[in-house]
Coordinates of N, CA and C in Angstrom, one line a residue:
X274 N 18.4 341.1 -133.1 CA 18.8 340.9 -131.8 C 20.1 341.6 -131.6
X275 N 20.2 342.1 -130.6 CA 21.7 342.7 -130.4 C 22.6 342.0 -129.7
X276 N 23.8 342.3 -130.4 CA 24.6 341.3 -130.4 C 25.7 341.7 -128.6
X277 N 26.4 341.0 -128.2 CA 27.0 341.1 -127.2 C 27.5 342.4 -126.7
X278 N 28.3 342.0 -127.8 CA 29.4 343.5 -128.4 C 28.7 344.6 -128.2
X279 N 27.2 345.1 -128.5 CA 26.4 346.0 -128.8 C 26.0 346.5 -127.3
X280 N 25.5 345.5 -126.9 CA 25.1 345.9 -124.9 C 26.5 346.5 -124.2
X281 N 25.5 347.2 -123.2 CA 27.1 347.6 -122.0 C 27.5 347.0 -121.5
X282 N 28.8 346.8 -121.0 CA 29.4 346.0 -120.1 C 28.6 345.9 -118.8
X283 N 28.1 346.7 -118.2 CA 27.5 346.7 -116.7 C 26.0 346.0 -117.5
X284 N 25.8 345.5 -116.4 CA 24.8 344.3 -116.8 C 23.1 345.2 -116.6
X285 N 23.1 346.0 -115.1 CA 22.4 347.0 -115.2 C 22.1 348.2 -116.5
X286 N 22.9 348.5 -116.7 CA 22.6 349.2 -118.0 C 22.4 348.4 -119.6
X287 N 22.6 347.4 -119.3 CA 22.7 346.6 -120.7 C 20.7 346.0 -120.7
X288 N 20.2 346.0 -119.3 CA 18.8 345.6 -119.1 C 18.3 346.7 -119.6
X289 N 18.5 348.2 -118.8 CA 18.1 349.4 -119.2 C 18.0 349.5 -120.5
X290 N 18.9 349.2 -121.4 CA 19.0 349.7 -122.8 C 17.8 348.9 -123.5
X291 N 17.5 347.6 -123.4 CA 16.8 346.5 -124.0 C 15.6 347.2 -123.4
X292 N 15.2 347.0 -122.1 CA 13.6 347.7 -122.0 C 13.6 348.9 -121.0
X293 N 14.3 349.5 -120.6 CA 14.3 351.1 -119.9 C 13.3 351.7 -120.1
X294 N 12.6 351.4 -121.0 CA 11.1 352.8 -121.0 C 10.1 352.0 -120.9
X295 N 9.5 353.3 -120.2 CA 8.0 352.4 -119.3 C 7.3 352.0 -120.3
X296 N 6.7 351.9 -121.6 CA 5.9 351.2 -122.3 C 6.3 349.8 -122.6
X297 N 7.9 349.5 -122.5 CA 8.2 348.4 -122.1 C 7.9 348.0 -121.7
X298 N 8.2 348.5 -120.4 CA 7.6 347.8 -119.5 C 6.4 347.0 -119.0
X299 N 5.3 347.7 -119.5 CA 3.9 347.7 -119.4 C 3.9 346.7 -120.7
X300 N 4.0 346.8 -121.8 CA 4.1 345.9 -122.9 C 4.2 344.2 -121.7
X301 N 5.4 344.3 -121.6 CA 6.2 343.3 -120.9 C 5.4 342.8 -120.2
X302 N 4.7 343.9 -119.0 CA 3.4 343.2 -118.1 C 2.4 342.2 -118.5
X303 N 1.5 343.2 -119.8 CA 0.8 343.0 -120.2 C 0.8 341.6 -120.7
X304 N 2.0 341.1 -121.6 CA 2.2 340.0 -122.0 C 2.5 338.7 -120.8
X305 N 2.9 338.8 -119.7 CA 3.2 338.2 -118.5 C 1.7 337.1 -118.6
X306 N 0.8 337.6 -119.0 CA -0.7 337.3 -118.6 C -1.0 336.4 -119.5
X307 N -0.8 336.9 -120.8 CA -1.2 335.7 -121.9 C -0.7 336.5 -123.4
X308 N -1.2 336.1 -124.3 CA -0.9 336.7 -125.8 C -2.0 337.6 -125.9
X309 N -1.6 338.6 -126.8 CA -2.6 339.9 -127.6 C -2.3 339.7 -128.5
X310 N -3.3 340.6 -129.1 CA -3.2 341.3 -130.5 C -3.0 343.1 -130.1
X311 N -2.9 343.4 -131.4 CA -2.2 344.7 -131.4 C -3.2 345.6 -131.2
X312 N -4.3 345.4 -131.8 CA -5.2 346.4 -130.8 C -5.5 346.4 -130.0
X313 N -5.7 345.4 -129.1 CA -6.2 344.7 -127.7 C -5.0 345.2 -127.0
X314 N -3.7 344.8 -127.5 CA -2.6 345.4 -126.8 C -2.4 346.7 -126.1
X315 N -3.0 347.5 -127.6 CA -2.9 349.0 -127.8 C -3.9 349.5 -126.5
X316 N -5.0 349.4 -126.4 CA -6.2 349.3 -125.8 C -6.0 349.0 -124.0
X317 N -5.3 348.1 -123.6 CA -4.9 347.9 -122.5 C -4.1 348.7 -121.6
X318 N -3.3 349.8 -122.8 CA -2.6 350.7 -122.2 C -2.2 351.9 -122.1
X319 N -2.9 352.2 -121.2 CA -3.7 353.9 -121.5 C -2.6 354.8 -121.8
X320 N -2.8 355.7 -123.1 CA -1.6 356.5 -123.3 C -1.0 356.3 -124.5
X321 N -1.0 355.1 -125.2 CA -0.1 354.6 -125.6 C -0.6 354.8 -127.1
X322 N 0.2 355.2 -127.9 CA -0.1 355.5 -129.2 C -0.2 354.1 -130.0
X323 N -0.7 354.3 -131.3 CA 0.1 352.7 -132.1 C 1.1 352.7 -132.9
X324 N 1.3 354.1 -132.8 CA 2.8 354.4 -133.7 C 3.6 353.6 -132.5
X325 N 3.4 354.4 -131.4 CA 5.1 354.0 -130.6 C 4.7 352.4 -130.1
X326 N 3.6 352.0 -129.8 CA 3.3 350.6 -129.4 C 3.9 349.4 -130.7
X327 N 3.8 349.8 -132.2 CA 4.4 349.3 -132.9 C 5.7 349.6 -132.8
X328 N 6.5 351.0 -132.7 CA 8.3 350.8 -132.9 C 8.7 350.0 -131.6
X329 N 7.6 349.8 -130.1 CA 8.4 349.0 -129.4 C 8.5 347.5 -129.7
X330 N 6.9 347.1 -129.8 CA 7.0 345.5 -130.2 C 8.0 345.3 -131.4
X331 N 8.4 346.1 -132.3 CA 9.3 345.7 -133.5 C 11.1 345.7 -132.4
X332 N 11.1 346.6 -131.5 CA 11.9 346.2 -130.4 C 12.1 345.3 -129.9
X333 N 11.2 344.9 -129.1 CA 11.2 344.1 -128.2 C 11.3 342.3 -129.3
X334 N 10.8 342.8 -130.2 CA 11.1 341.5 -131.1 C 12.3 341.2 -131.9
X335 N 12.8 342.1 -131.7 CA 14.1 342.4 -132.6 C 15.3 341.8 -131.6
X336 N 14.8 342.3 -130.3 CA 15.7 341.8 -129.0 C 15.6 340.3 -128.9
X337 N 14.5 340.2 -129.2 CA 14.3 338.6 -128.5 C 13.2 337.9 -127.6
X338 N 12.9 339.1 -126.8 CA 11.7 339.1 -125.5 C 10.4 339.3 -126.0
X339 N 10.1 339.3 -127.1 CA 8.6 339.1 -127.7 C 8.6 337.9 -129.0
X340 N 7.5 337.4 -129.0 CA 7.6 336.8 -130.4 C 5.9 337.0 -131.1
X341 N 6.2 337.7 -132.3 CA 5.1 337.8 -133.2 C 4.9 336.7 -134.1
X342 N 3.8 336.6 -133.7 CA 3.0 334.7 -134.8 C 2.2 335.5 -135.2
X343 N 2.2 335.2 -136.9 CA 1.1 335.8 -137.6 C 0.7 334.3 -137.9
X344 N -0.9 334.5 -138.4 CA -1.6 333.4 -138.9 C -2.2 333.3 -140.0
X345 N -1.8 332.3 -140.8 CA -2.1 332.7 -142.2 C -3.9 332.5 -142.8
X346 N -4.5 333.8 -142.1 CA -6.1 333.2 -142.0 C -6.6 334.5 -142.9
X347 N -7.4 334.8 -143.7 CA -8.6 335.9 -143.9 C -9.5 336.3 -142.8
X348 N -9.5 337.5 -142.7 CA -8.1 338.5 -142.2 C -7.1 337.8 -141.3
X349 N -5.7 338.7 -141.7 CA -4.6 338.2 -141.2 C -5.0 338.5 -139.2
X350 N -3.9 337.5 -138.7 CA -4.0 337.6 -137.5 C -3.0 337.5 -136.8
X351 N -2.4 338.2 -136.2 CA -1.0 338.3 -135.1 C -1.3 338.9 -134.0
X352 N -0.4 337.9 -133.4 CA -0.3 337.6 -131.8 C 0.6 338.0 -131.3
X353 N 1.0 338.8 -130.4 CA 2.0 338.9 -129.8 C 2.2 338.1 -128.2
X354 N 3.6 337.2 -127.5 CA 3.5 337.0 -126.7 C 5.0 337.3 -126.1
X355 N 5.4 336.8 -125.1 CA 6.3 336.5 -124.5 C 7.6 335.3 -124.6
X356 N 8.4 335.5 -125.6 CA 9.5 334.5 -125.5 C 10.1 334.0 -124.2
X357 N 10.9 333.1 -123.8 CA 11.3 332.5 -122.9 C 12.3 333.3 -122.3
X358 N 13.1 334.1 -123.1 CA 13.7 335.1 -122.3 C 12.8 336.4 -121.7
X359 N 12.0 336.5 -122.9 CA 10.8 337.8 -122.3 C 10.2 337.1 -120.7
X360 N 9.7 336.0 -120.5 CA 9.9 335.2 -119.8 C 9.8 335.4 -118.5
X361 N 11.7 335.2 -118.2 CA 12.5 335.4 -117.3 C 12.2 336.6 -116.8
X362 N 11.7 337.6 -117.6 CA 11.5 338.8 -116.7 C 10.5 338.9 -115.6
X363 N 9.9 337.6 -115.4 CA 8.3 337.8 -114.6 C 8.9 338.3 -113.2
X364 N 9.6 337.5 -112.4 CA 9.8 337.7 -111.3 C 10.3 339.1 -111.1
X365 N 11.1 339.9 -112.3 CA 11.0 341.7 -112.2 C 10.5 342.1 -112.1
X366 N 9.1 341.7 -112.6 CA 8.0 343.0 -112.8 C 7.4 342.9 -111.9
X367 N 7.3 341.1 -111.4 CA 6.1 341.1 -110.1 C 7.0 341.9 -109.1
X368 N 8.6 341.8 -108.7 CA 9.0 342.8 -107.9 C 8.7 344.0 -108.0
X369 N 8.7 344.9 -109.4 CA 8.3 346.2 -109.3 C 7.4 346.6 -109.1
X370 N 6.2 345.4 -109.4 CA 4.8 346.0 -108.6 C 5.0 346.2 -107.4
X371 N 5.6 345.3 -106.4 CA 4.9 345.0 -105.3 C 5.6 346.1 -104.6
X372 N 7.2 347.0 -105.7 CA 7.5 348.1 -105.0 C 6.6 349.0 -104.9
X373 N 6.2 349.2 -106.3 CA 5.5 350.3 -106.8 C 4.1 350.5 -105.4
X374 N 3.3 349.0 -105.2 CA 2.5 349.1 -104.2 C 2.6 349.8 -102.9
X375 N 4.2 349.3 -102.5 CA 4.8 349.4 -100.9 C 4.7 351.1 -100.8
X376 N 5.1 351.8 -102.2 CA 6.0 353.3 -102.2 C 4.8 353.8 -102.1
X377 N 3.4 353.6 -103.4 CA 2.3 354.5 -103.2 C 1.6 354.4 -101.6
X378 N 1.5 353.1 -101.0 CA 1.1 353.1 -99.8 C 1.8 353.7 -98.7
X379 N 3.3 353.6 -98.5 CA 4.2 354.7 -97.5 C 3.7 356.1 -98.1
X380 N 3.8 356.2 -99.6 CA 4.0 358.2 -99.9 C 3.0 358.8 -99.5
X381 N 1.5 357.3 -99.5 CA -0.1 357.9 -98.9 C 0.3 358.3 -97.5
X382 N 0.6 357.3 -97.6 CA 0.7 357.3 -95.5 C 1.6 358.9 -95.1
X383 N 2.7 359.0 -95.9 CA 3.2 359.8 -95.3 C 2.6 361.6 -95.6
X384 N 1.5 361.8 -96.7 CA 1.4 362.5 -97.2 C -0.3 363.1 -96.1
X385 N -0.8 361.5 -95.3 CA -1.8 362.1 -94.8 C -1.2 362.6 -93.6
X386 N 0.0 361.6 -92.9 CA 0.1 362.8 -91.5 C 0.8 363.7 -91.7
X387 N 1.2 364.4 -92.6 CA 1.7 365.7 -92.7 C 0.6 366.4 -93.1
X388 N -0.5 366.1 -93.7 CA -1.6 366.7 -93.7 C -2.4 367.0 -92.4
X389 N -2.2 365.8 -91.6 CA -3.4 365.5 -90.0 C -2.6 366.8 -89.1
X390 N -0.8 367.0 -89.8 CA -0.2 367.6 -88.6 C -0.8 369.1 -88.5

């Protein structure tokens, strides 16, 4: 986990630095819902390698905002979910959908009457 000292002073950039990249982000969503596994994870999100989907969750766990439960079963089994501070992020992401919704619906809109004109 990174320590105080380690984040930036501006509180904005200290979020950025912790999850700033969109597979973060999407990770982050993803987990909002319930627990995965790493393939299921992988699988949910188009694009997404298992190289970089593993150096984020080793991220995001390292921060604090994920927690990996392995189970001591034949074959092994790990779970990834959402810690209590990973959490706290819900009400961000539901906000960035509902931007993400507003902006593709205006850019549609604006993109057809510049076409109609």
């Amino acid at each position: 986990m990174l320590k105080k000292d380690e984040l930036p002073e501006c509180p904005v950039a200290a979020a950025v630095q912790l999850i700033g990249n969109k597979w973060k982000l999407l990770i982050i969503q993803r987990l909002l819902d319930r627990s995965y596994r790493f393939n299921e994870l992988c699988r949910s999100i188009d694009g997404l390698s298992e190289k970089v989907l593993s150096e984020n969750l080793k991220q995001l766990e390292t921060d604090g905002i994920i927690v990996r439960t392995a189970y001591p079963e034949v074959p092994p089994r790990v779970e990834y979910s959402l810690s209590e501070i990973g959490d706290s992020m819900r009400p961000i992401i539901d906000s960035l959908q509902t931007w993400g919704m507003e902006y593709k619906k205006k850019r549609s809109d604006q993109l057809l009457s510049a076409y109609l004109l």
